[in-house]
PDB file of C-alpha atoms and ligand atoms in Angstrom:
ATOM      1  CA  UNK A   1      10.091  14.296  28.054  1.00 46.00           C
ATOM      2  CA  UNK A   2      12.728  12.653  27.186  1.00 46.00           C
ATOM      3  CA  UNK A   3      15.245  11.397  29.406  1.00 52.00           C
ATOM      4  CA  UNK A   4      18.308  12.894  27.277  1.00 52.00           C
ATOM      5  CA  UNK A   5      16.137  16.732  27.813  1.00 52.00           C
ATOM      6  CA  UNK A   6      14.869  16.085  31.552  1.00 51.00           C
ATOM      7  CA  UNK A   7      18.833  15.026  32.062  1.00 56.00           C
ATOM      8  CA  UNK A   8      20.092  18.216  29.442  1.00 60.00           C
ATOM      9  CA  UNK A   9      17.778  20.176  32.698  1.00 67.00           C
ATOM     10  CA  UNK A  10      19.704  19.173  35.555  1.00 73.00           C
ATOM     11  CA  UNK A  11      22.043  22.165  36.978  1.00 79.00           C
ATOM     12  CA  UNK A  12      25.180  21.821  35.952  1.00 84.00           C
ATOM     13  CA  UNK A  13      28.227  20.864  38.635  1.00 92.00           C
ATOM     14  CA  UNK A  14      31.065  22.856  39.213  1.00 92.00           C
ATOM     15  CA  UNK A  15      33.778  21.677  37.127  1.00 92.00           C
ATOM     16  CA  UNK A  16      30.907  21.765  34.076  1.00 92.00           C
ATOM     17  CA  UNK A  17      29.932  25.565  35.494  1.00 93.00           C
ATOM     18  CA  UNK A  18      33.982  26.493  35.636  1.00 94.00           C
ATOM     19  CA  UNK A  19      34.930  24.991  31.801  1.00 93.00           C
ATOM     20  CA  UNK A  20      32.289  26.330  30.055  1.00 93.00           C
ATOM     21  CA  UNK A  21      32.405  29.850  31.364  1.00 95.00           C
ATOM     22  CA  UNK A  22      35.856  29.994  31.664  1.00 95.00           C
ATOM     23  CA  UNK A  23      35.648  29.798  27.155  1.00 96.00           C
ATOM     24  CA  UNK A  24      34.102  33.423  27.853  1.00 98.00           C
ATOM     25  CA  UNK A  25      37.476  35.570  27.133  1.00 98.00           C
ATOM     26  CA  UNK A  26      37.383  38.745  29.688  1.00 98.00           C
ATOM     27  CA  UNK A  27      40.617  41.152  30.254  1.00 98.00           C
ATOM     28  CA  UNK A  28      41.356  40.870  34.210  1.00 98.00           C
ATOM     29  CA  UNK A  29      40.857  44.718  36.372  1.00 98.00           C
ATOM     30  CA  UNK A  30      40.908  44.874  39.817  1.00 98.00           C
ATOM     31  CA  UNK A  31      38.624  46.704  41.720  1.00 98.00           C
ATOM     32  CA  UNK A  32      39.998  48.935  44.677  1.00 98.00           C
ATOM     33  CA  UNK A  33      38.293  51.476  46.832  1.00 98.00           C
ATOM     34  CA  UNK A  34      39.556  53.192  50.073  1.00 98.00           C
ATOM     35  CA  UNK A  35      38.959  51.239  53.432  1.00 98.00           C
ATOM     36  CA  UNK A  36      39.984  55.539  56.131  1.00 97.00           C
ATOM     37  CA  UNK A  37      43.630  54.921  55.355  1.00 96.00           C
ATOM     38  CA  UNK A  38      44.194  52.006  53.844  1.00 97.00           C
ATOM     39  CA  UNK A  39      43.883  50.488  50.692  1.00 98.00           C
ATOM     40  CA  UNK A  40      41.640  47.676  49.793  1.00 98.00           C
ATOM     41  CA  UNK A  41      41.586  45.902  45.688  1.00 98.00           C
ATOM     42  CA  UNK A  42      40.265  42.133  44.376  1.00 98.00           C
ATOM     43  CA  UNK A  43      41.039  41.247  40.882  1.00 98.00           C
ATOM     44  CA  UNK A  44      37.670  40.581  39.196  1.00 98.00           C
ATOM     45  CA  UNK A  45      36.922  39.398  35.153  1.00 98.00           C
ATOM     46  CA  UNK A  46      33.503  40.416  36.464  1.00 98.00           C
ATOM     47  CA  UNK A  47      34.044  43.603  35.501  1.00 98.00           C
ATOM     48  CA  UNK A  48      31.461  45.372  31.895  1.00 98.00           C
ATOM     49  CA  UNK A  49      30.441  48.444  30.687  1.00 98.00           C
ATOM     50  CA  UNK A  50      26.071  48.789  31.319  1.00 98.00           C
ATOM     51  CA  UNK A  51      25.088  51.906  29.952  1.00 98.00           C
ATOM     52  CA  UNK A  52      26.177  55.069  28.100  1.00 98.00           C
ATOM     53  CA  UNK A  53      23.222  56.642  30.023  1.00 98.00           C
ATOM     54  CA  UNK A  54      23.797  57.614  32.303  1.00 98.00           C
ATOM     55  CA  UNK A  55      27.505  55.955  32.716  1.00 98.00           C
ATOM     56  CA  UNK A  56      27.450  52.692  34.436  1.00 98.00           C
ATOM     57  CA  UNK A  57      29.207  49.645  34.922  1.00 98.00           C
ATOM     58  CA  UNK A  58      28.950  46.838  36.610  1.00 98.00           C
ATOM     59  CA  UNK A  59      30.604  43.984  38.183  1.00 99.00           C
ATOM     60  CA  UNK A  60      30.501  41.018  40.666  1.00 98.00           C
ATOM     61  CA  UNK A  61      31.553  40.235  44.153  1.00 98.00           C
ATOM     62  CA  UNK A  62      31.527  37.053  45.265  1.00 98.00           C
ATOM     63  CA  UNK A  63      30.176  37.175  48.754  1.00 98.00           C
ATOM     64  CA  UNK A  64      32.932  34.668  50.004  1.00 97.00           C
ATOM     65  CA  UNK A  65      35.088  37.582  49.379  1.00 97.00           C
ATOM     66  CA  UNK A  66      36.979  39.580  52.931  1.00 97.00           C
ATOM     67  CA  UNK A  67      37.369  42.629  50.464  1.00 98.00           C
ATOM     68  CA  UNK A  68      33.838  42.760  48.865  1.00 98.00           C
ATOM     69  CA  UNK A  69      32.266  44.573  52.385  1.00 98.00           C
ATOM     70  CA  UNK A  70      35.238  46.988  52.482  1.00 98.00           C
ATOM     71  CA  UNK A  71      34.981  48.651  48.849  1.00 98.00           C
ATOM     72  CA  UNK A  72      30.489  48.568  49.400  1.00 98.00           C
ATOM     73  CA  UNK A  73      31.196  50.265  52.872  1.00 98.00           C
ATOM     74  CA  UNK A  74      33.788  53.044  51.204  1.00 98.00           C
ATOM     75  CA  UNK A  75      30.756  53.535  48.926  1.00 98.00           C
ATOM     76  CA  UNK A  76      33.628  54.502  46.302  1.00 98.00           C
ATOM     77  CA  UNK A  77      35.708  52.279  44.100  1.00 98.00           C
ATOM     78  CA  UNK A  78      38.121  52.527  40.986  1.00 98.00           C
ATOM     79  CA  UNK A  79      38.117  49.418  38.434  1.00 98.00           C
ATOM     80  CA  UNK A  80      41.706  49.247  36.978  1.00 98.00           C
ATOM     81  CA  UNK A  81      42.006  47.745  33.475  1.00 98.00           C
ATOM     82  CA  UNK A  82      45.104  45.530  33.845  1.00 98.00           C
ATOM     83  CA  UNK A  83      47.474  45.467  30.819  1.00 98.00           C
ATOM     84  CA  UNK A  84      49.539  42.514  29.203  1.00 98.00           C
ATOM     85  CA  UNK A  85      52.582  42.579  31.361  1.00 97.00           C
ATOM     86  CA  UNK A  86      50.490  42.975  34.246  1.00 97.00           C
ATOM     87  CA  UNK A  87      49.827  38.712  34.969  1.00 98.00           C
ATOM     88  CA  UNK A  88      51.567  39.103  38.488  1.00 97.00           C
ATOM     89  CA  UNK A  89      49.888  42.468  39.670  1.00 97.00           C
ATOM     90  CA  UNK A  90      46.834  39.781  38.768  1.00 98.00           C
ATOM     91  CA  UNK A  91      47.732  36.983  41.146  1.00 97.00           C
ATOM     92  CA  UNK A  92      48.764  39.247  44.414  1.00 97.00           C
ATOM     93  CA  UNK A  93      45.098  41.029  44.445  1.00 98.00           C
ATOM     94  CA  UNK A  94      43.540  37.513  43.991  1.00 98.00           C
ATOM     95  CA  UNK A  95      45.725  36.345  47.036  1.00 97.00           C
ATOM     96  CA  UNK A  96      43.727  35.494  50.422  1.00 95.00           C
ATOM     97  CA  UNK A  97      46.093  37.317  52.491  1.00 91.00           C
ATOM     98  CA  UNK A  98      48.978  38.134  50.631  1.00 91.00           C
ATOM     99  CA  UNK A  99      49.778  42.453  50.763  1.00 93.00           C
ATOM    100  CA  UNK A 100      49.224  43.735  48.016  1.00 96.00           C
ATOM    101  CA  UNK A 101      49.487  47.062  47.817  1.00 96.00           C
ATOM    102  CA  UNK A 102      53.354  46.295  49.049  1.00 93.00           C
ATOM    103  CA  UNK A 103      54.296  45.752  45.357  1.00 89.00           C
ATOM    104  CA  UNK A 104      52.600  48.516  43.491  1.00 95.00           C
ATOM    105  CA  UNK A 105      52.588  52.113  43.504  1.00 96.00           C
ATOM    106  CA  UNK A 106      49.228  53.825  43.360  1.00 98.00           C
ATOM    107  CA  UNK A 107      48.241  57.208  42.817  1.00 97.00           C
ATOM    108  CA  UNK A 108      44.218  58.395  44.146  1.00 97.00           C
ATOM    109  CA  UNK A 109      41.957  58.924  41.949  1.00 95.00           C
ATOM    110  CA  UNK A 110      39.477  62.119  43.062  1.00 93.00           C
ATOM    111  CA  UNK A 111      37.271  60.148  44.978  1.00 91.00           C
ATOM    112  CA  UNK A 112      40.765  58.657  47.159  1.00 96.00           C
ATOM    113  CA  UNK A 113      40.370  55.299  45.423  1.00 98.00           C
ATOM    114  CA  UNK A 114      43.984  53.701  44.335  1.00 98.00           C
ATOM    115  CA  UNK A 115      44.707  54.418  40.263  1.00 98.00           C
ATOM    116  CA  UNK A 116      47.120  51.822  40.155  1.00 98.00           C
ATOM    117  CA  UNK A 117      50.491  52.642  38.217  1.00 96.00           C
ATOM    118  CA  UNK A 118      51.218  51.412  34.988  1.00 92.00           C
ATOM    119  CA  UNK A 119      47.112  50.296  34.489  1.00 97.00           C
ATOM    120  CA  UNK A 120      45.839  50.459  30.841  1.00 98.00           C
ATOM    121  CA  UNK A 121      42.822  52.675  31.672  1.00 98.00           C
ATOM    122  CA  UNK A 122      40.596  53.267  35.232  1.00 98.00           C
ATOM    123  CA  UNK A 123      36.721  53.679  35.992  1.00 98.00           C
ATOM    124  CA  UNK A 124      35.855  56.058  39.223  1.00 98.00           C
ATOM    125  CA  UNK A 125      32.846  54.956  40.257  1.00 98.00           C
ATOM    126  CA  UNK A 126      30.418  55.632  43.009  1.00 98.00           C
ATOM    127  CA  UNK A 127      28.084  52.831  43.858  1.00 98.00           C
ATOM    128  CA  UNK A 128      25.198  53.148  42.581  1.00 98.00           C
ATOM    129  CA  UNK A 129      23.649  49.058  43.569  1.00 98.00           C
ATOM    130  CA  UNK A 130      24.330  45.786  44.548  1.00 98.00           C
ATOM    131  CA  UNK A 131      21.924  43.617  43.405  1.00 98.00           C
ATOM    132  CA  UNK A 132      21.892  39.897  45.376  1.00 98.00           C
ATOM    133  CA  UNK A 133      23.050  37.168  42.873  1.00 98.00           C
ATOM    134  CA  UNK A 134      22.957  33.908  44.393  1.00 97.00           C
ATOM    135  CA  UNK A 135      26.741  33.901  45.919  1.00 97.00           C
ATOM    136  CA  UNK A 136      28.033  37.261  44.653  1.00 98.00           C
ATOM    137  CA  UNK A 137      26.102  40.199  44.521  1.00 98.00           C
ATOM    138  CA  UNK A 138      26.078  42.531  41.380  1.00 99.00           C
ATOM    139  CA  UNK A 139      27.415  45.244  41.616  1.00 99.00           C
ATOM    140  CA  UNK A 140      25.947  48.785  39.520  1.00 98.00           C
ATOM    141  CA  UNK A 141      29.023  51.857  39.706  1.00 98.00           C
ATOM    142  CA  UNK A 142      28.067  55.694  38.183  1.00 98.00           C
ATOM    143  CA  UNK A 143      31.416  56.375  36.780  1.00 98.00           C
ATOM    144  CA  UNK A 144      32.578  59.729  37.998  1.00 97.00           C
ATOM    145  CA  UNK A 145      35.982  59.873  35.626  1.00 97.00           C
ATOM    146  CA  UNK A 146      37.619  57.886  34.005  1.00 98.00           C
ATOM    147  CA  UNK A 147      41.179  57.949  31.249  1.00 97.00           C
ATOM    148  CA  UNK A 148      43.786  56.320  28.992  1.00 98.00           C
ATOM    149  CA  UNK A 149      46.390  55.203  30.942  1.00 97.00           C
ATOM    150  CA  UNK A 150      48.850  53.601  27.930  1.00 95.00           C
ATOM    151  CA  UNK A 151      48.476  51.994  24.669  1.00 94.00           C
ATOM    152  CA  UNK A 152      49.602  48.655  25.491  1.00 96.00           C
ATOM    153  CA  UNK A 153      47.991  46.053  25.248  1.00 97.00           C
ATOM    154  CA  UNK A 154      45.506  44.174  27.386  1.00 98.00           C
ATOM    155  CA  UNK A 155      46.123  41.324  30.246  1.00 98.00           C
ATOM    156  CA  UNK A 156      43.567  39.025  28.550  1.00 98.00           C
ATOM    157  CA  UNK A 157      41.610  35.865  30.787  1.00 98.00           C
ATOM    158  CA  UNK A 158      40.622  32.616  28.987  1.00 98.00           C
ATOM    159  CA  UNK A 159      40.041  29.146  30.314  1.00 97.00           C
ATOM    160  CA  UNK A 160      41.977  29.698  34.078  1.00 96.00           C
ATOM    161  CA  UNK A 161      45.205  30.968  32.143  1.00 98.00           C
ATOM    162  CA  UNK A 162      46.844  33.991  31.680  1.00 98.00           C
ATOM    163  CA  UNK A 163      47.227  35.554  28.019  1.00 98.00           C
ATOM    164  CA  UNK A 164      47.894  38.295  26.147  1.00 97.00           C
ATOM    165  CA  UNK A 165      46.883  40.234  21.981  1.00 97.00           C
ATOM    166  CA  UNK A 166      48.272  38.204  19.384  1.00 94.00           C
ATOM    167  CA  UNK A 167      51.001  40.927  17.833  1.00 78.00           C
TER     168      UNK A 167
HETATM  169  C1  FMN B 201      41.293  36.018  36.800  1.00 58.94           C
HETATM  170  C2  FMN B 201      40.526  36.163  38.057  1.00 58.94           C
HETATM  171  C3  FMN B 201      39.599  37.113  37.895  1.00 58.94           C
HETATM  172  C4  FMN B 201      38.575  37.194  39.039  1.00 58.94           C
HETATM  173  N1  FMN B 201      37.558  37.238  39.374  1.00 58.94           N
HETATM  174  C5  FMN B 201      36.447  37.729  39.854  1.00 58.94           C
HETATM  175  C6  FMN B 201      35.427  38.296  40.370  1.00 58.94           C
HETATM  176  O1  FMN B 201      34.599  39.351  39.131  1.00 58.94           O
HETATM  177  N2  FMN B 201      34.387  38.596  41.217  1.00 58.94           N
HETATM  178  C7  FMN B 201      35.332  38.185  42.238  1.00 58.94           C
HETATM  179  O2  FMN B 201      34.327  38.801  43.663  1.00 58.94           O
HETATM  180  N3  FMN B 201      36.296  37.435  42.624  1.00 58.94           N
HETATM  181  C8  FMN B 201      36.863  37.758  41.900  1.00 58.94           C
HETATM  182  N4  FMN B 201      38.335  36.683  41.720  1.00 58.94           N
HETATM  183  C9  FMN B 201      38.458  36.428  42.399  1.00 58.94           C
HETATM  184  C10 FMN B 201      39.596  37.223  43.788  1.00 58.94           C
HETATM  185  O3  FMN B 201      39.923  37.744  42.906  1.00 58.94           O
HETATM  186  C11 FMN B 201      39.755  36.237  44.844  1.00 58.94           C
HETATM  187  O4  FMN B 201      39.036  35.131  45.863  1.00 58.94           O
HETATM  188  C12 FMN B 201      40.030  38.237  46.132  1.00 58.94           C
HETATM  189  O5  FMN B 201      40.752  38.349  45.407  1.00 58.94           O
HETATM  190  C13 FMN B 201      39.784  36.635  47.305  1.00 58.94           C
HETATM  191  O6  FMN B 201      40.505  37.452  48.552  1.00 58.94           O
HETATM  192  P1  FMN B 201      39.567  38.470  49.811  1.00 58.94           P
HETATM  193  O7  FMN B 201      38.869  37.207  50.151  1.00 58.94           O
HETATM  194  O8  FMN B 201      41.238  38.759  50.155  1.00 58.94           O
HETATM  195  O9  FMN B 201      39.215  39.030  49.173  1.00 58.94           O
HETATM  196  C14 FMN B 201      39.046  36.624  40.862  1.00 58.94           C
HETATM  197  C15 FMN B 201      40.929  35.741  39.911  1.00 58.94           C
HETATM  198  C16 FMN B 201      40.835  36.022  39.125  1.00 58.94           C
HETATM  199  C17 FMN B 201      42.446  35.191  38.952  1.00 58.94           C
END
Protein backbone atom coordinates (compact mmCIF):
# COMPACT_ATOMS: atom_id res chain seq x y z
CA UNK A 1 0.00 0.00 0.00
CA UNK A 2 1.43 3.39 -0.95
CA UNK A 3 1.68 6.26 1.54
CA UNK A 4 -0.94 8.19 -0.46
CA UNK A 5 -3.61 5.48 -0.13
CA UNK A 6 -2.78 5.03 3.56
CA UNK A 7 -3.40 8.75 4.00
CA UNK A 8 -6.72 8.48 2.19
CA UNK A 9 -7.88 5.98 4.81
CA UNK A 10 -7.40 8.41 7.69
CA UNK A 11 -10.73 9.39 9.23
CA UNK A 12 -11.80 12.88 8.20
CA UNK A 13 -11.33 15.70 10.66
CA UNK A 14 -14.40 17.67 11.72
CA UNK A 15 -13.66 20.66 9.49
CA UNK A 16 -13.25 18.51 6.34
CA UNK A 17 -16.37 16.53 7.16
CA UNK A 18 -18.43 19.70 7.58
CA UNK A 19 -16.97 21.34 4.45
CA UNK A 20 -17.49 18.37 2.16
CA UNK A 21 -20.93 17.33 3.48
CA UNK A 22 -22.01 20.99 3.33
CA UNK A 23 -21.90 20.68 -0.47
CA UNK A 24 -25.01 18.52 -0.31
CA UNK A 25 -27.88 21.02 -0.59
CA UNK A 26 -30.97 20.27 1.47
CA UNK A 27 -34.25 21.77 2.53
CA UNK A 28 -34.82 22.61 6.17
CA UNK A 29 -37.40 21.18 8.55
CA UNK A 30 -38.55 21.79 12.10
CA UNK A 31 -39.30 18.56 13.96
CA UNK A 32 -42.00 19.27 16.53
CA UNK A 33 -43.62 17.34 19.37
CA UNK A 34 -45.50 17.94 22.60
CA UNK A 35 -43.90 17.52 26.02
CA UNK A 36 -47.08 17.49 28.08
CA UNK A 37 -48.65 20.89 27.42
CA UNK A 38 -45.41 22.37 26.09
CA UNK A 39 -44.55 22.42 22.38
CA UNK A 40 -40.95 21.49 21.56
CA UNK A 41 -39.10 21.64 18.26
CA UNK A 42 -35.69 21.55 16.63
CA UNK A 43 -34.27 22.55 13.24
CA UNK A 44 -33.17 19.56 11.17
CA UNK A 45 -31.87 19.20 7.62
CA UNK A 46 -31.21 15.46 7.97
CA UNK A 47 -34.81 14.68 7.07
CA UNK A 48 -35.44 12.38 4.13
CA UNK A 49 -38.06 10.07 2.69
CA UNK A 50 -37.42 6.35 3.21
CA UNK A 51 -40.25 4.04 2.13
CA UNK A 52 -43.53 4.40 0.28
CA UNK A 53 -45.06 1.09 1.40
CA UNK A 54 -45.26 1.37 4.32
CA UNK A 55 -44.82 5.17 4.33
CA UNK A 56 -41.66 5.91 6.35
CA UNK A 57 -39.44 8.96 6.74
CA UNK A 58 -36.36 9.63 8.85
CA UNK A 59 -34.35 12.36 10.51
CA UNK A 60 -31.17 12.21 12.54
CA UNK A 61 -31.06 13.68 16.04
CA UNK A 62 -27.89 14.65 17.89
CA UNK A 63 -27.49 12.78 21.17
CA UNK A 64 -26.31 16.12 22.63
CA UNK A 65 -29.62 17.82 21.82
CA UNK A 66 -31.69 18.71 24.87
CA UNK A 67 -34.83 18.63 22.71
CA UNK A 68 -34.36 15.11 21.34
CA UNK A 69 -35.19 13.25 24.62
CA UNK A 70 -38.44 15.25 24.80
CA UNK A 71 -39.38 14.30 21.22
CA UNK A 72 -38.42 10.68 21.92
CA UNK A 73 -40.64 10.59 25.01
CA UNK A 74 -43.58 11.93 22.99
CA UNK A 75 -43.26 9.00 20.53
CA UNK A 76 -45.06 11.23 18.00
CA UNK A 77 -43.65 14.06 15.92
CA UNK A 78 -44.44 16.31 12.99
CA UNK A 79 -41.96 17.31 10.30
CA UNK A 80 -42.56 20.91 9.16
CA UNK A 81 -40.89 21.83 5.85
CA UNK A 82 -39.86 25.50 5.88
CA UNK A 83 -40.57 28.03 3.17
CA UNK A 84 -38.01 30.41 1.68
CA UNK A 85 -38.98 33.23 4.07
CA UNK A 86 -38.47 31.18 7.23
CA UNK A 87 -34.71 31.48 7.73
CA UNK A 88 -35.37 33.24 11.05
CA UNK A 89 -37.56 30.31 12.16
CA UNK A 90 -34.73 27.90 11.36
CA UNK A 91 -32.27 30.01 13.34
CA UNK A 92 -34.53 30.27 16.42
CA UNK A 93 -35.20 26.52 16.44
CA UNK A 94 -31.44 25.89 16.28
CA UNK A 95 -30.59 28.20 19.19
CA UNK A 96 -30.18 26.64 22.62
CA UNK A 97 -32.25 28.36 25.28
CA UNK A 98 -34.36 30.36 22.79
CA UNK A 99 -38.09 30.72 23.42
CA UNK A 100 -38.77 28.90 20.17
CA UNK A 101 -42.56 29.10 20.01
CA UNK A 102 -42.94 32.72 21.15
CA UNK A 103 -42.80 34.19 17.64
CA UNK A 104 -44.58 31.60 15.55
CA UNK A 105 -48.18 30.42 15.47
CA UNK A 106 -49.04 26.73 15.35
CA UNK A 107 -51.93 24.34 15.53
CA UNK A 108 -51.96 20.76 16.76
CA UNK A 109 -51.86 17.99 14.19
CA UNK A 110 -54.11 14.99 14.81
CA UNK A 111 -51.37 13.41 16.96
CA UNK A 112 -51.05 16.72 18.84
CA UNK A 113 -47.60 17.75 17.64
CA UNK A 114 -47.38 21.30 16.27
CA UNK A 115 -47.97 22.22 12.62
CA UNK A 116 -46.16 25.56 12.25
CA UNK A 117 -47.86 28.55 10.70
CA UNK A 118 -46.67 29.11 7.11
CA UNK A 119 -44.85 25.77 6.78
CA UNK A 120 -44.72 24.56 3.16
CA UNK A 121 -45.88 21.10 4.14
CA UNK A 122 -46.20 18.85 7.16
CA UNK A 123 -45.70 15.14 7.75
CA UNK A 124 -47.21 13.76 10.93
CA UNK A 125 -45.54 10.62 12.26
CA UNK A 126 -45.52 8.07 14.98
CA UNK A 127 -42.04 6.97 16.02
CA UNK A 128 -41.32 3.52 14.62
CA UNK A 129 -37.61 2.95 15.29
CA UNK A 130 -34.58 4.68 16.76
CA UNK A 131 -31.21 3.40 15.53
CA UNK A 132 -27.89 4.23 17.14
CA UNK A 133 -25.50 6.06 14.78
CA UNK A 134 -22.36 7.54 16.35
CA UNK A 135 -23.08 10.87 18.02
CA UNK A 136 -26.60 10.86 16.49
CA UNK A 137 -29.58 8.54 16.37
CA UNK A 138 -31.56 7.77 13.22
CA UNK A 139 -35.25 8.26 13.93
CA UNK A 140 -37.67 6.43 11.64
CA UNK A 141 -41.23 7.71 11.60
CA UNK A 142 -44.33 6.05 10.21
CA UNK A 143 -46.40 8.64 8.33
CA UNK A 144 -49.93 9.01 9.69
CA UNK A 145 -51.07 12.13 7.87
CA UNK A 146 -49.45 14.72 5.63
CA UNK A 147 -50.30 17.77 3.59
CA UNK A 148 -49.07 20.66 1.46
CA UNK A 149 -49.94 24.05 2.95
CA UNK A 150 -48.38 26.56 0.56
CA UNK A 151 -47.07 26.92 -2.99
CA UNK A 152 -44.14 29.14 -1.91
CA UNK A 153 -40.56 28.07 -2.59
CA UNK A 154 -38.50 26.08 -0.08
CA UNK A 155 -35.81 27.31 2.30
CA UNK A 156 -32.50 25.76 1.21
CA UNK A 157 -29.36 25.06 3.24
CA UNK A 158 -26.04 24.83 1.41
CA UNK A 159 -22.41 25.21 2.56
CA UNK A 160 -23.54 26.59 5.91
CA UNK A 161 -25.76 29.30 4.42
CA UNK A 162 -29.40 29.76 3.48
CA UNK A 163 -30.85 30.27 0.04
CA UNK A 164 -33.86 29.84 -2.19
CA UNK A 165 -34.52 28.51 -5.68
CA UNK A 166 -33.77 30.94 -8.51
CA UNK A 167 -37.05 32.13 -10.01
C1 LIG B 1 -29.81 24.22 9.05
C2 LIG B 1 -29.68 23.39 10.31
C3 LIG B 1 -29.89 22.02 10.26
C4 LIG B 1 -29.78 21.23 11.40
N1 LIG B 1 -30.04 19.90 11.31
C5 LIG B 1 -29.97 19.14 12.42
C6 LIG B 1 -30.31 17.76 12.37
O1 LIG B 1 -30.65 17.22 11.32
N2 LIG B 1 -30.26 17.05 13.52
C7 LIG B 1 -29.90 17.62 14.71
O2 LIG B 1 -29.87 16.93 15.74
N3 LIG B 1 -29.56 18.92 14.80
C8 LIG B 1 -29.61 19.69 13.69
N4 LIG B 1 -29.31 21.02 13.76
C9 LIG B 1 -28.89 21.59 15.03
C10 LIG B 1 -30.05 21.74 15.97
O3 LIG B 1 -31.09 22.52 15.43
C11 LIG B 1 -29.52 22.39 17.28
O4 LIG B 1 -28.35 21.78 17.66
C12 LIG B 1 -30.47 22.19 18.37
O5 LIG B 1 -31.60 22.99 18.13
C13 LIG B 1 -29.82 22.56 19.70
O6 LIG B 1 -30.79 22.82 20.65
P1 LIG B 1 -31.33 21.79 21.74
O7 LIG B 1 -30.19 21.30 22.56
O8 LIG B 1 -32.25 22.65 22.51
O9 LIG B 1 -32.01 20.67 21.04
C14 LIG B 1 -29.42 21.83 12.63
C15 LIG B 1 -29.21 23.22 12.69
C16 LIG B 1 -29.35 23.99 11.55
C17 LIG B 1 -29.13 25.47 11.64
